[in-house]
Amino acid sequence: MGNTLKNIVICLLTFLLPAAIWAQEVQVEGHFLKDSAKLGERVPYVLKAKYGPGHNLVFPDSTFDYSPFVLLEKKTFISATADGTTLDSAVYFVSNFSLDPVVEFSIPVFEVFKYDSLIHQPLSSSLALKLVIDQIPDELAFRDNNVYQPIPTDFNYPLWIAMLVTVLVLTFAMFFFFGKQLQKRWDIWMEKRRYKRFEKRWKQAEEEFQKNPDMGHADELLGLWKTYMEHLEAKPFREWTTTEIAEFLKNKEIIKDFRDIEMIIYAGKTCDSLPKACQNLWKICSDSYQQKITLTDERQ
């Protein structure tokens, strides 16, 4: 019986003693670099671990629960080994959102084995909460001040209402007497803006068509012309045939201009009269624009 108990004790010492010696070889230390901090302030926490050869230590990352703190950033440093002892260190920047006057905090270091792991917990480091607002005294001390303080007057609603009514009456009277002229000037101004945009697009499309007279550029040029003429004349130019357009404009020569350009689309052939055809189409748009501006200006 005595020998059996002795053997059991020897076996336990055989398993426990190396683990205890193994654990003593790892030294973990953690502390704040500040004694106190404001609520939500960025505070550095230093974590160090010293250990001998054969240990596999892991520092916590962003997946670790740092409550009641919130991890903002982690900075690690290269391991340093001297006389068989390795030093690992890291700085954790955390923020405290606890309203407790003093918070105890520590970050563990994990030692990983083949089938298990061991936690090395350093001593807790305390961080005091720094209050921003001073405590209100029981008796308030008032400071004498005889400087005149201007008091803002009430908003003068009647005056502002009268001014608003006056502006509305003047605006209504101006539109009543000059509304047609203002509308006419506005229409002319808008038409001039449209013409400038069309002129810029037409010159660009014509230049590209002259450089590369293919089906795509020809179709773009004719489509641009028909769209703008449809706006000027309020007629379905894009749906009409070339003959119908010539009859409406009372200009039979436009049929030849269209055919010179359409020949590229349908037959893939070019001719020497393309620049003249483009110039004739442009002149028709320009004349129609000037006519519309004149009619708008003369309209009563």
PDB file of C-alpha atoms in Angstrom:
ATOM      1  CA  MET A   1       0.000   0.000   0.000  1.00  0.00           C
ATOM      2  CA  GLY A   2       2.807   2.379   0.927  1.00  0.00           C
ATOM      3  CA  ASN A   3       4.754   1.607  -2.235  1.00  0.00           C
ATOM      4  CA  THR A   4       1.650   2.256  -4.371  1.00  0.00           C
ATOM      5  CA  LEU A   5       1.071   5.688  -2.797  1.00  0.00           C
ATOM      6  CA  LYS A   6       4.722   6.511  -3.215  1.00  0.00           C
ATOM      7  CA  ASN A   7       4.595   5.615  -6.902  1.00  0.00           C
ATOM      8  CA  ILE A   8       1.529   7.824  -7.425  1.00  0.00           C
ATOM      9  CA  VAL A   9       3.258  10.806  -5.783  1.00  0.00           C
ATOM     10  CA  ILE A  10       6.356  10.267  -7.912  1.00  0.00           C
ATOM     11  CA  CYS A  11       4.243  10.165 -11.083  1.00  0.00           C
ATOM     12  CA  LEU A  12       2.434  13.397 -10.181  1.00  0.00           C
ATOM     13  CA  LEU A  13       5.711  15.150  -9.439  1.00  0.00           C
ATOM     14  CA  THR A  14       7.077  13.859 -12.721  1.00  0.00           C
ATOM     15  CA  PHE A  15       4.246  15.570 -14.674  1.00  0.00           C
ATOM     16  CA  LEU A  16       3.695  18.701 -12.559  1.00  0.00           C
ATOM     17  CA  LEU A  17       7.248  19.722 -11.742  1.00  0.00           C
ATOM     18  CA  PRO A  18       8.377  20.241 -15.384  1.00  0.00           C
ATOM     19  CA  ALA A  19       5.212  22.224 -16.142  1.00  0.00           C
ATOM     20  CA  ALA A  20       5.798  24.459 -13.124  1.00  0.00           C
ATOM     21  CA  ILE A  21       9.432  24.979 -14.084  1.00  0.00           C
ATOM     22  CA  TRP A  22       8.312  25.587 -17.687  1.00  0.00           C
ATOM     23  CA  ALA A  23       5.787  28.209 -16.603  1.00  0.00           C
ATOM     24  CA  GLN A  24       8.339  29.984 -14.396  1.00  0.00           C
ATOM     25  CA  GLU A  25      10.600  30.487 -17.389  1.00  0.00           C
ATOM     26  CA  VAL A  26       8.000  32.879 -18.917  1.00  0.00           C
ATOM     27  CA  GLN A  27       7.792  36.351 -17.339  1.00  0.00           C
ATOM     28  CA  VAL A  28       4.944  38.630 -18.431  1.00  0.00           C
ATOM     29  CA  GLU A  29       4.571  42.291 -17.505  1.00  0.00           C
ATOM     30  CA  GLY A  30       1.931  44.844 -18.501  1.00  0.00           C
ATOM     31  CA  HIS A  31       1.249  48.424 -17.443  1.00  0.00           C
ATOM     32  CA  PHE A  32      -0.234  51.743 -18.602  1.00  0.00           C
ATOM     33  CA  LEU A  33       2.048  54.631 -19.509  1.00  0.00           C
ATOM     34  CA  LYS A  34      -0.427  57.006 -17.820  1.00  0.00           C
ATOM     35  CA  ASP A  35      -1.934  57.017 -14.364  1.00  0.00           C
ATOM     36  CA  SER A  36      -5.174  58.713 -15.435  1.00  0.00           C
ATOM     37  CA  ALA A  37      -7.038  59.591 -18.592  1.00  0.00           C
ATOM     38  CA  LYS A  38     -10.220  61.273 -19.777  1.00  0.00           C
ATOM     39  CA  LEU A  39     -13.226  59.323 -20.961  1.00  0.00           C
ATOM     40  CA  GLY A  40     -12.461  58.013 -24.467  1.00  0.00           C
ATOM     41  CA  GLU A  41      -8.865  59.292 -24.419  1.00  0.00           C
ATOM     42  CA  ARG A  42      -6.171  57.324 -26.279  1.00  0.00           C
ATOM     43  CA  VAL A  43      -3.997  55.538 -23.683  1.00  0.00           C
ATOM     44  CA  PRO A  44      -0.905  53.345 -24.369  1.00  0.00           C
ATOM     45  CA  TYR A  45      -0.594  49.981 -22.605  1.00  0.00           C
ATOM     46  CA  VAL A  46       2.798  48.210 -22.750  1.00  0.00           C
ATOM     47  CA  LEU A  47       2.927  44.397 -22.739  1.00  0.00           C
ATOM     48  CA  LYS A  48       6.262  42.529 -22.408  1.00  0.00           C
ATOM     49  CA  ALA A  49       7.155  38.848 -22.257  1.00  0.00           C
ATOM     50  CA  LYS A  50      10.549  37.288 -21.424  1.00  0.00           C
ATOM     51  CA  TYR A  51      11.085  33.595 -22.077  1.00  0.00           C
ATOM     52  CA  GLY A  52      13.719  30.998 -22.775  1.00  0.00           C
ATOM     53  CA  PRO A  53      14.120  28.786 -25.829  1.00  0.00           C
ATOM     54  CA  GLY A  54      11.376  26.371 -26.840  1.00  0.00           C
ATOM     55  CA  HIS A  55       8.395  28.612 -26.029  1.00  0.00           C
ATOM     56  CA  ASN A  56       5.770  29.688 -28.554  1.00  0.00           C
ATOM     57  CA  LEU A  57       4.078  32.862 -27.284  1.00  0.00           C
ATOM     58  CA  VAL A  58       1.232  34.719 -28.968  1.00  0.00           C
ATOM     59  CA  PHE A  59       0.090  38.271 -28.140  1.00  0.00           C
ATOM     60  CA  PRO A  60      -3.649  39.096 -28.429  1.00  0.00           C
ATOM     61  CA  ASP A  61      -4.849  40.765 -31.644  1.00  0.00           C
ATOM     62  CA  SER A  62      -7.959  42.745 -32.602  1.00  0.00           C
ATOM     63  CA  THR A  63     -10.244  39.733 -32.042  1.00  0.00           C
ATOM     64  CA  PHE A  64      -9.546  39.752 -28.285  1.00  0.00           C
ATOM     65  CA  ASP A  65     -12.124  41.256 -25.896  1.00  0.00           C
ATOM     66  CA  TYR A  66     -10.539  44.314 -24.248  1.00  0.00           C
ATOM     67  CA  SER A  67     -13.617  45.327 -22.261  1.00  0.00           C
ATOM     68  CA  PRO A  68     -14.205  47.846 -20.745  1.00  0.00           C
ATOM     69  CA  PHE A  69     -11.588  49.295 -23.091  1.00  0.00           C
ATOM     70  CA  VAL A  70     -11.750  49.598 -26.881  1.00  0.00           C
ATOM     71  CA  LEU A  71      -8.675  48.756 -28.946  1.00  0.00           C
ATOM     72  CA  LEU A  72      -7.609  51.583 -31.271  1.00  0.00           C
ATOM     73  CA  GLU A  73      -4.229  50.381 -32.503  1.00  0.00           C
ATOM     74  CA  LYS A  74      -1.557  47.771 -31.818  1.00  0.00           C
ATOM     75  CA  LYS A  75       2.173  48.265 -32.442  1.00  0.00           C
ATOM     76  CA  THR A  76       4.554  45.322 -32.264  1.00  0.00           C
ATOM     77  CA  PHE A  77       8.354  45.339 -32.040  1.00  0.00           C
ATOM     78  CA  ILE A  78      11.023  42.928 -33.284  1.00  0.00           C
ATOM     79  CA  SER A  79      11.984  40.250 -30.775  1.00  0.00           C
ATOM     80  CA  ALA A  80      15.338  40.716 -29.022  1.00  0.00           C
ATOM     81  CA  THR A  81      17.352  37.723 -27.773  1.00  0.00           C
ATOM     82  CA  ALA A  82      20.309  37.951 -25.403  1.00  0.00           C
ATOM     83  CA  ASP A  83      21.969  35.150 -23.348  1.00  0.00           C
ATOM     84  CA  GLY A  84      19.259  32.682 -24.401  1.00  0.00           C
ATOM     85  CA  THR A  85      16.405  34.941 -23.222  1.00  0.00           C
ATOM     86  CA  THR A  86      13.988  36.434 -25.732  1.00  0.00           C
ATOM     87  CA  LEU A  87      12.060  39.659 -25.144  1.00  0.00           C
ATOM     88  CA  ASP A  88       8.807  40.329 -27.016  1.00  0.00           C
ATOM     89  CA  SER A  89       6.937  43.604 -26.585  1.00  0.00           C
ATOM     90  CA  ALA A  90       3.926  45.416 -27.958  1.00  0.00           C
ATOM     91  CA  VAL A  91       2.054  48.632 -27.295  1.00  0.00           C
ATOM     92  CA  TYR A  92      -1.753  48.597 -27.275  1.00  0.00           C
ATOM     93  CA  PHE A  93      -3.498  51.938 -27.696  1.00  0.00           C
ATOM     94  CA  VAL A  94      -6.897  51.721 -26.014  1.00  0.00           C
ATOM     95  CA  SER A  95      -9.719  54.034 -24.954  1.00  0.00           C
ATOM     96  CA  ASN A  96     -11.596  53.819 -21.683  1.00  0.00           C
ATOM     97  CA  PHE A  97     -15.393  54.193 -21.731  1.00  0.00           C
ATOM     98  CA  SER A  98     -16.051  53.037 -18.186  1.00  0.00           C
ATOM     99  CA  LEU A  99     -17.430  55.538 -15.660  1.00  0.00           C
ATOM    100  CA  ASP A 100     -15.722  53.782 -12.738  1.00  0.00           C
ATOM    101  CA  PRO A 101     -13.247  56.025 -10.884  1.00  0.00           C
ATOM    102  CA  VAL A 102     -10.473  53.417 -11.223  1.00  0.00           C
ATOM    103  CA  VAL A 103     -10.322  50.557 -13.728  1.00  0.00           C
ATOM    104  CA  GLU A 104      -8.079  47.495 -13.315  1.00  0.00           C
ATOM    105  CA  PHE A 105      -6.817  46.081 -16.594  1.00  0.00           C
ATOM    106  CA  SER A 106      -4.374  43.502 -17.925  1.00  0.00           C
ATOM    107  CA  ILE A 107      -3.759  41.784 -21.240  1.00  0.00           C
ATOM    108  CA  PRO A 108      -2.704  38.105 -21.175  1.00  0.00           C
ATOM    109  CA  VAL A 109      -0.095  36.317 -23.276  1.00  0.00           C
ATOM    110  CA  PHE A 110      -0.911  32.890 -24.695  1.00  0.00           C
ATOM    111  CA  GLU A 111       1.592  30.060 -24.909  1.00  0.00           C
ATOM    112  CA  VAL A 112       0.626  27.553 -27.579  1.00  0.00           C
ATOM    113  CA  PHE A 113       1.424  23.847 -27.322  1.00  0.00           C
ATOM    114  CA  LYS A 114       0.695  21.077 -29.761  1.00  0.00           C
ATOM    115  CA  TYR A 115      -2.690  20.136 -28.264  1.00  0.00           C
ATOM    116  CA  ASP A 116      -3.239  22.825 -25.625  1.00  0.00           C
ATOM    117  CA  SER A 117      -2.395  26.383 -24.604  1.00  0.00           C
ATOM    118  CA  LEU A 118      -1.389  28.198 -21.415  1.00  0.00           C
ATOM    119  CA  ILE A 119      -2.410  31.713 -20.353  1.00  0.00           C
ATOM    120  CA  HIS A 120       0.186  33.988 -18.736  1.00  0.00           C
ATOM    121  CA  GLN A 121      -1.677  36.816 -17.007  1.00  0.00           C
ATOM    122  CA  PRO A 122       0.358  39.832 -15.856  1.00  0.00           C
ATOM    123  CA  LEU A 123      -0.491  41.826 -12.748  1.00  0.00           C
ATOM    124  CA  SER A 124      -3.337  44.298 -13.251  1.00  0.00           C
ATOM    125  CA  SER A 125      -2.521  47.910 -13.991  1.00  0.00           C
ATOM    126  CA  SER A 126      -4.893  50.629 -12.760  1.00  0.00           C
ATOM    127  CA  LEU A 127      -6.113  53.654 -14.710  1.00  0.00           C
ATOM    128  CA  ALA A 128      -7.961  56.489 -12.976  1.00  0.00           C
ATOM    129  CA  LEU A 129     -10.764  58.406 -14.688  1.00  0.00           C
ATOM    130  CA  LYS A 130      -9.899  62.084 -15.143  1.00  0.00           C
ATOM    131  CA  LEU A 131     -12.986  64.291 -14.844  1.00  0.00           C
ATOM    132  CA  VAL A 132     -13.186  67.252 -17.224  1.00  0.00           C
ATOM    133  CA  ILE A 133     -15.858  69.207 -15.330  1.00  0.00           C
ATOM    134  CA  ASP A 134     -14.847  70.349 -11.862  1.00  0.00           C
ATOM    135  CA  GLN A 135     -17.130  69.607  -8.988  1.00  0.00           C
ATOM    136  CA  ILE A 136     -19.678  72.370  -8.365  1.00  0.00           C
ATOM    137  CA  PRO A 137     -19.146  74.015  -4.943  1.00  0.00           C
ATOM    138  CA  ASP A 138     -21.935  74.163  -2.405  1.00  0.00           C
ATOM    139  CA  GLU A 139     -21.928  77.977  -2.356  1.00  0.00           C
ATOM    140  CA  LEU A 140     -21.615  79.900  -5.625  1.00  0.00           C
ATOM    141  CA  ALA A 141     -19.351  82.957  -5.652  1.00  0.00           C
ATOM    142  CA  PHE A 142     -20.582  85.718  -7.929  1.00  0.00           C
ATOM    143  CA  ARG A 143     -18.153  88.201  -9.491  1.00  0.00           C
ATOM    144  CA  ASP A 144     -19.063  91.897  -9.519  1.00  0.00           C
ATOM    145  CA  ASN A 145     -19.460  93.315 -13.012  1.00  0.00           C
ATOM    146  CA  ASN A 146     -20.788  96.819 -13.662  1.00  0.00           C
ATOM    147  CA  VAL A 147     -20.159  96.744 -17.443  1.00  0.00           C
ATOM    148  CA  TYR A 148     -23.327  97.320 -19.466  1.00  0.00           C
ATOM    149  CA  GLN A 149     -24.529  94.212 -21.227  1.00  0.00           C
ATOM    150  CA  PRO A 150     -26.718  94.872 -24.294  1.00  0.00           C
ATOM    151  CA  ILE A 151     -30.026  93.038 -24.288  1.00  0.00           C
ATOM    152  CA  PRO A 152     -31.275  91.867 -27.689  1.00  0.00           C
ATOM    153  CA  THR A 153     -34.617  93.308 -28.709  1.00  0.00           C
ATOM    154  CA  ASP A 154     -37.578  91.314 -29.991  1.00  0.00           C
ATOM    155  CA  PHE A 155     -37.877  90.465 -33.658  1.00  0.00           C
ATOM    156  CA  ASN A 156     -39.896  93.140 -35.479  1.00  0.00           C
ATOM    157  CA  TYR A 157     -42.467  90.923 -37.189  1.00  0.00           C
ATOM    158  CA  PRO A 158     -44.762  93.736 -38.416  1.00  0.00           C
ATOM    159  CA  LEU A 159     -41.883  95.476 -40.212  1.00  0.00           C
ATOM    160  CA  TRP A 160     -40.717  92.296 -41.925  1.00  0.00           C
ATOM    161  CA  ILE A 161     -44.244  91.370 -42.971  1.00  0.00           C
ATOM    162  CA  ALA A 162     -44.752  94.838 -44.453  1.00  0.00           C
ATOM    163  CA  MET A 163     -41.451  94.583 -46.362  1.00  0.00           C
ATOM    164  CA  LEU A 164     -42.381  91.121 -47.672  1.00  0.00           C
ATOM    165  CA  VAL A 165     -45.808  92.326 -48.846  1.00  0.00           C
ATOM    166  CA  THR A 166     -44.177  95.319 -50.581  1.00  0.00           C
ATOM    167  CA  VAL A 167     -41.720  93.075 -52.427  1.00  0.00           C
ATOM    168  CA  LEU A 168     -44.508  90.728 -53.524  1.00  0.00           C
ATOM    169  CA  VAL A 169     -46.654  93.643 -54.781  1.00  0.00           C
ATOM    170  CA  LEU A 170     -43.737  95.142 -56.732  1.00  0.00           C
ATOM    171  CA  THR A 171     -42.876  91.762 -58.232  1.00  0.00           C
ATOM    172  CA  PHE A 172     -46.477  91.159 -59.289  1.00  0.00           C
ATOM    173  CA  ALA A 173     -46.735  94.653 -60.794  1.00  0.00           C
ATOM    174  CA  MET A 174     -43.488  94.198 -62.716  1.00  0.00           C
ATOM    175  CA  PHE A 175     -44.665  90.908 -64.204  1.00  0.00           C
ATOM    176  CA  PHE A 176     -48.095  92.360 -64.956  1.00  0.00           C
ATOM    177  CA  PHE A 177     -46.733  95.303 -66.936  1.00  0.00           C
ATOM    178  CA  PHE A 178     -43.474  93.852 -68.279  1.00  0.00           C
ATOM    179  CA  GLY A 179     -44.155  90.109 -68.187  1.00  0.00           C
ATOM    180  CA  LYS A 180     -44.365  89.640 -71.958  1.00  0.00           C
ATOM    181  CA  GLN A 181     -41.182  91.549 -72.623  1.00  0.00           C
ATOM    182  CA  LEU A 182     -39.323  89.671 -69.894  1.00  0.00           C
ATOM    183  CA  GLN A 183     -40.587  86.354 -71.248  1.00  0.00           C
ATOM    184  CA  LYS A 184     -39.536  87.363 -74.755  1.00  0.00           C
ATOM    185  CA  ARG A 185     -36.027  88.306 -73.584  1.00  0.00           C
ATOM    186  CA  TRP A 186     -35.769  85.077 -71.658  1.00  0.00           C
ATOM    187  CA  ASP A 187     -36.778  83.018 -74.705  1.00  0.00           C
ATOM    188  CA  ILE A 188     -34.212  84.803 -76.883  1.00  0.00           C
ATOM    189  CA  TRP A 189     -31.485  84.279 -74.299  1.00  0.00           C
ATOM    190  CA  MET A 190     -32.294  80.565 -74.012  1.00  0.00           C
ATOM    191  CA  GLU A 191     -32.363  80.217 -77.814  1.00  0.00           C
ATOM    192  CA  LYS A 192     -28.944  81.842 -78.088  1.00  0.00           C
ATOM    193  CA  ARG A 193     -27.563  79.396 -75.554  1.00  0.00           C
ATOM    194  CA  ARG A 194     -28.972  76.449 -77.504  1.00  0.00           C
ATOM    195  CA  TYR A 195     -27.495  77.817 -80.731  1.00  0.00           C
ATOM    196  CA  LYS A 196     -24.026  78.162 -79.201  1.00  0.00           C
ATOM    197  CA  ARG A 197     -24.141  74.593 -77.950  1.00  0.00           C
ATOM    198  CA  PHE A 198     -25.310  73.369 -81.371  1.00  0.00           C
ATOM    199  CA  GLU A 199     -22.636  75.412 -83.148  1.00  0.00           C
ATOM    200  CA  LYS A 200     -19.907  73.891 -81.005  1.00  0.00           C
ATOM    201  CA  ARG A 201     -21.171  70.326 -81.528  1.00  0.00           C
ATOM    202  CA  TRP A 202     -21.693  70.855 -85.264  1.00  0.00           C
ATOM    203  CA  LYS A 203     -18.164  72.175 -85.851  1.00  0.00           C
ATOM    204  CA  GLN A 204     -16.706  69.260 -83.908  1.00  0.00           C
ATOM    205  CA  ALA A 205     -18.837  66.696 -85.780  1.00  0.00           C
ATOM    206  CA  GLU A 206     -18.077  68.308 -89.158  1.00  0.00           C
ATOM    207  CA  GLU A 207     -14.346  68.322 -88.450  1.00  0.00           C
ATOM    208  CA  GLU A 208     -14.363  64.645 -87.499  1.00  0.00           C
ATOM    209  CA  PHE A 209     -16.487  63.855 -90.560  1.00  0.00           C
ATOM    210  CA  GLN A 210     -14.068  65.672 -92.879  1.00  0.00           C
ATOM    211  CA  LYS A 211     -11.124  63.758 -91.404  1.00  0.00           C
ATOM    212  CA  ASN A 212     -12.832  60.391 -91.465  1.00  0.00           C
ATOM    213  CA  PRO A 213     -15.878  60.328 -93.802  1.00  0.00           C
ATOM    214  CA  ASP A 214     -17.384  57.008 -92.709  1.00  0.00           C
ATOM    215  CA  MET A 215     -20.915  55.826 -92.005  1.00  0.00           C
ATOM    216  CA  GLY A 216     -20.815  56.607 -88.256  1.00  0.00           C
ATOM    217  CA  HIS A 217     -19.689  60.217 -88.633  1.00  0.00           C
ATOM    218  CA  ALA A 218     -22.107  60.829 -91.505  1.00  0.00           C
ATOM    219  CA  ASP A 219     -25.047  59.485 -89.512  1.00  0.00           C
ATOM    220  CA  GLU A 220     -24.040  61.589 -86.487  1.00  0.00           C
ATOM    221  CA  LEU A 221     -23.836  64.761 -88.608  1.00  0.00           C
ATOM    222  CA  LEU A 222     -27.253  64.274 -90.233  1.00  0.00           C
ATOM    223  CA  GLY A 223     -28.859  63.321 -86.914  1.00  0.00           C
ATOM    224  CA  LEU A 224     -27.484  66.467 -85.278  1.00  0.00           C
ATOM    225  CA  TRP A 225     -28.826  68.635 -88.115  1.00  0.00           C
ATOM    226  CA  LYS A 226     -32.313  67.076 -88.075  1.00  0.00           C
ATOM    227  CA  THR A 227     -32.594  67.299 -84.283  1.00  0.00           C
ATOM    228  CA  TYR A 228     -31.740  71.007 -84.198  1.00  0.00           C
ATOM    229  CA  MET A 229     -34.004  71.830 -87.157  1.00  0.00           C
ATOM    230  CA  GLU A 230     -36.820  69.938 -85.458  1.00  0.00           C
ATOM    231  CA  HIS A 231     -36.344  72.217 -82.447  1.00  0.00           C
ATOM    232  CA  LEU A 232     -36.274  75.401 -84.551  1.00  0.00           C
ATOM    233  CA  GLU A 233     -39.234  74.613 -86.781  1.00  0.00           C
ATOM    234  CA  ALA A 234     -41.254  72.389 -84.406  1.00  0.00           C
ATOM    235  CA  LYS A 235     -41.647  69.821 -87.187  1.00  0.00           C
ATOM    236  CA  PRO A 236     -40.763  66.078 -87.268  1.00  0.00           C
ATOM    237  CA  PHE A 237     -37.565  66.404 -89.313  1.00  0.00           C
ATOM    238  CA  ARG A 238     -36.206  63.100 -87.997  1.00  0.00           C
ATOM    239  CA  GLU A 239     -39.269  61.252 -89.316  1.00  0.00           C
ATOM    240  CA  TRP A 240     -39.458  62.999 -92.678  1.00  0.00           C
ATOM    241  CA  THR A 241     -37.780  61.827 -95.852  1.00  0.00           C
ATOM    242  CA  THR A 242     -35.326  63.996 -97.716  1.00  0.00           C
ATOM    243  CA  THR A 243     -38.022  64.946-100.231  1.00  0.00           C
ATOM    244  CA  GLU A 244     -40.436  66.002 -97.463  1.00  0.00           C
ATOM    245  CA  ILE A 245     -37.734  68.137 -95.845  1.00  0.00           C
ATOM    246  CA  ALA A 246     -36.957  69.811 -99.175  1.00  0.00           C
ATOM    247  CA  GLU A 247     -40.648  70.550 -99.775  1.00  0.00           C
ATOM    248  CA  PHE A 248     -41.090  72.077 -96.314  1.00  0.00           C
ATOM    249  CA  LEU A 249     -37.980  74.253 -96.626  1.00  0.00           C
ATOM    250  CA  LYS A 250     -38.772  75.012-100.291  1.00  0.00           C
ATOM    251  CA  ASN A 251     -35.188  74.155-101.095  1.00  0.00           C
ATOM    252  CA  LYS A 252     -34.691  71.423-103.698  1.00  0.00           C
ATOM    253  CA  GLU A 253     -30.901  71.781-103.617  1.00  0.00           C
ATOM    254  CA  ILE A 254     -30.850  70.246-100.173  1.00  0.00           C
ATOM    255  CA  ILE A 255     -31.714  66.878-101.736  1.00  0.00           C
ATOM    256  CA  LYS A 256     -28.296  66.784-103.436  1.00  0.00           C
ATOM    257  CA  ASP A 257     -26.543  67.753-100.195  1.00  0.00           C
ATOM    258  CA  PHE A 258     -28.292  64.955 -98.327  1.00  0.00           C
ATOM    259  CA  ARG A 259     -27.501  62.435-101.059  1.00  0.00           C
ATOM    260  CA  ASP A 260     -23.807  63.337-101.051  1.00  0.00           C
ATOM    261  CA  ILE A 261     -23.641  62.534 -97.340  1.00  0.00           C
ATOM    262  CA  GLU A 262     -26.068  59.594 -97.413  1.00  0.00           C
ATOM    263  CA  MET A 263     -24.013  57.982-100.172  1.00  0.00           C
ATOM    264  CA  ILE A 264     -21.385  57.251 -97.523  1.00  0.00           C
ATOM    265  CA  ILE A 265     -23.989  55.597 -95.295  1.00  0.00           C
ATOM    266  CA  TYR A 266     -25.675  53.433 -97.944  1.00  0.00           C
ATOM    267  CA  ALA A 267     -22.930  52.909-100.521  1.00  0.00           C
ATOM    268  CA  GLY A 268     -19.716  53.694 -98.677  1.00  0.00           C
ATOM    269  CA  LYS A 269     -18.660  56.201-101.357  1.00  0.00           C
ATOM    270  CA  THR A 270     -17.345  59.715-100.919  1.00  0.00           C
ATOM    271  CA  CYS A 271     -17.323  62.694-103.253  1.00  0.00           C
ATOM    272  CA  ASP A 272     -15.509  66.002-103.559  1.00  0.00           C
ATOM    273  CA  SER A 273     -18.609  68.040-102.766  1.00  0.00           C
ATOM    274  CA  LEU A 274     -18.850  66.929 -99.101  1.00  0.00           C
ATOM    275  CA  PRO A 275     -17.448  70.203 -97.670  1.00  0.00           C
ATOM    276  CA  LYS A 276     -19.946  72.213 -99.712  1.00  0.00           C
ATOM    277  CA  ALA A 277     -22.832  69.956 -98.626  1.00  0.00           C
ATOM    278  CA  CYS A 278     -21.900  70.420 -94.960  1.00  0.00           C
ATOM    279  CA  GLN A 279     -21.650  74.183 -95.457  1.00  0.00           C
ATOM    280  CA  ASN A 280     -25.097  74.310 -97.096  1.00  0.00           C
ATOM    281  CA  LEU A 281     -26.693  72.378 -94.243  1.00  0.00           C
ATOM    282  CA  TRP A 282     -25.024  74.656 -91.729  1.00  0.00           C
ATOM    283  CA  LYS A 283     -26.301  77.754 -93.549  1.00  0.00           C
ATOM    284  CA  ILE A 284     -29.870  76.430 -93.430  1.00  0.00           C
ATOM    285  CA  CYS A 285     -29.615  76.003 -89.625  1.00  0.00           C
ATOM    286  CA  SER A 286     -28.090  79.452 -89.209  1.00  0.00           C
ATOM    287  CA  ASP A 287     -30.778  81.137 -91.337  1.00  0.00           C
ATOM    288  CA  SER A 288     -33.582  79.312 -89.511  1.00  0.00           C
ATOM    289  CA  TYR A 289     -32.089  80.370 -86.182  1.00  0.00           C
ATOM    290  CA  GLN A 290     -31.853  84.019 -87.185  1.00  0.00           C
ATOM    291  CA  GLN A 291     -35.422  83.926 -88.456  1.00  0.00           C
ATOM    292  CA  LYS A 292     -36.700  82.471 -85.189  1.00  0.00           C
ATOM    293  CA  ILE A 293     -34.790  85.075 -83.128  1.00  0.00           C
ATOM    294  CA  THR A 294     -36.234  87.864 -85.256  1.00  0.00           C
ATOM    295  CA  LEU A 295     -39.792  86.566 -84.978  1.00  0.00           C
ATOM    296  CA  THR A 296     -39.430  86.159 -81.211  1.00  0.00           C
ATOM    297  CA  ASP A 297     -38.081  89.700 -80.855  1.00  0.00           C
ATOM    298  CA  GLU A 298     -40.912  91.163 -82.958  1.00  0.00           C
ATOM    299  CA  ARG A 299     -43.633  89.172 -81.198  1.00  0.00           C
ATOM    300  CA  GLN A 300     -46.052  91.332 -79.224  1.00  0.00           C
TER     301      GLN A 300
END
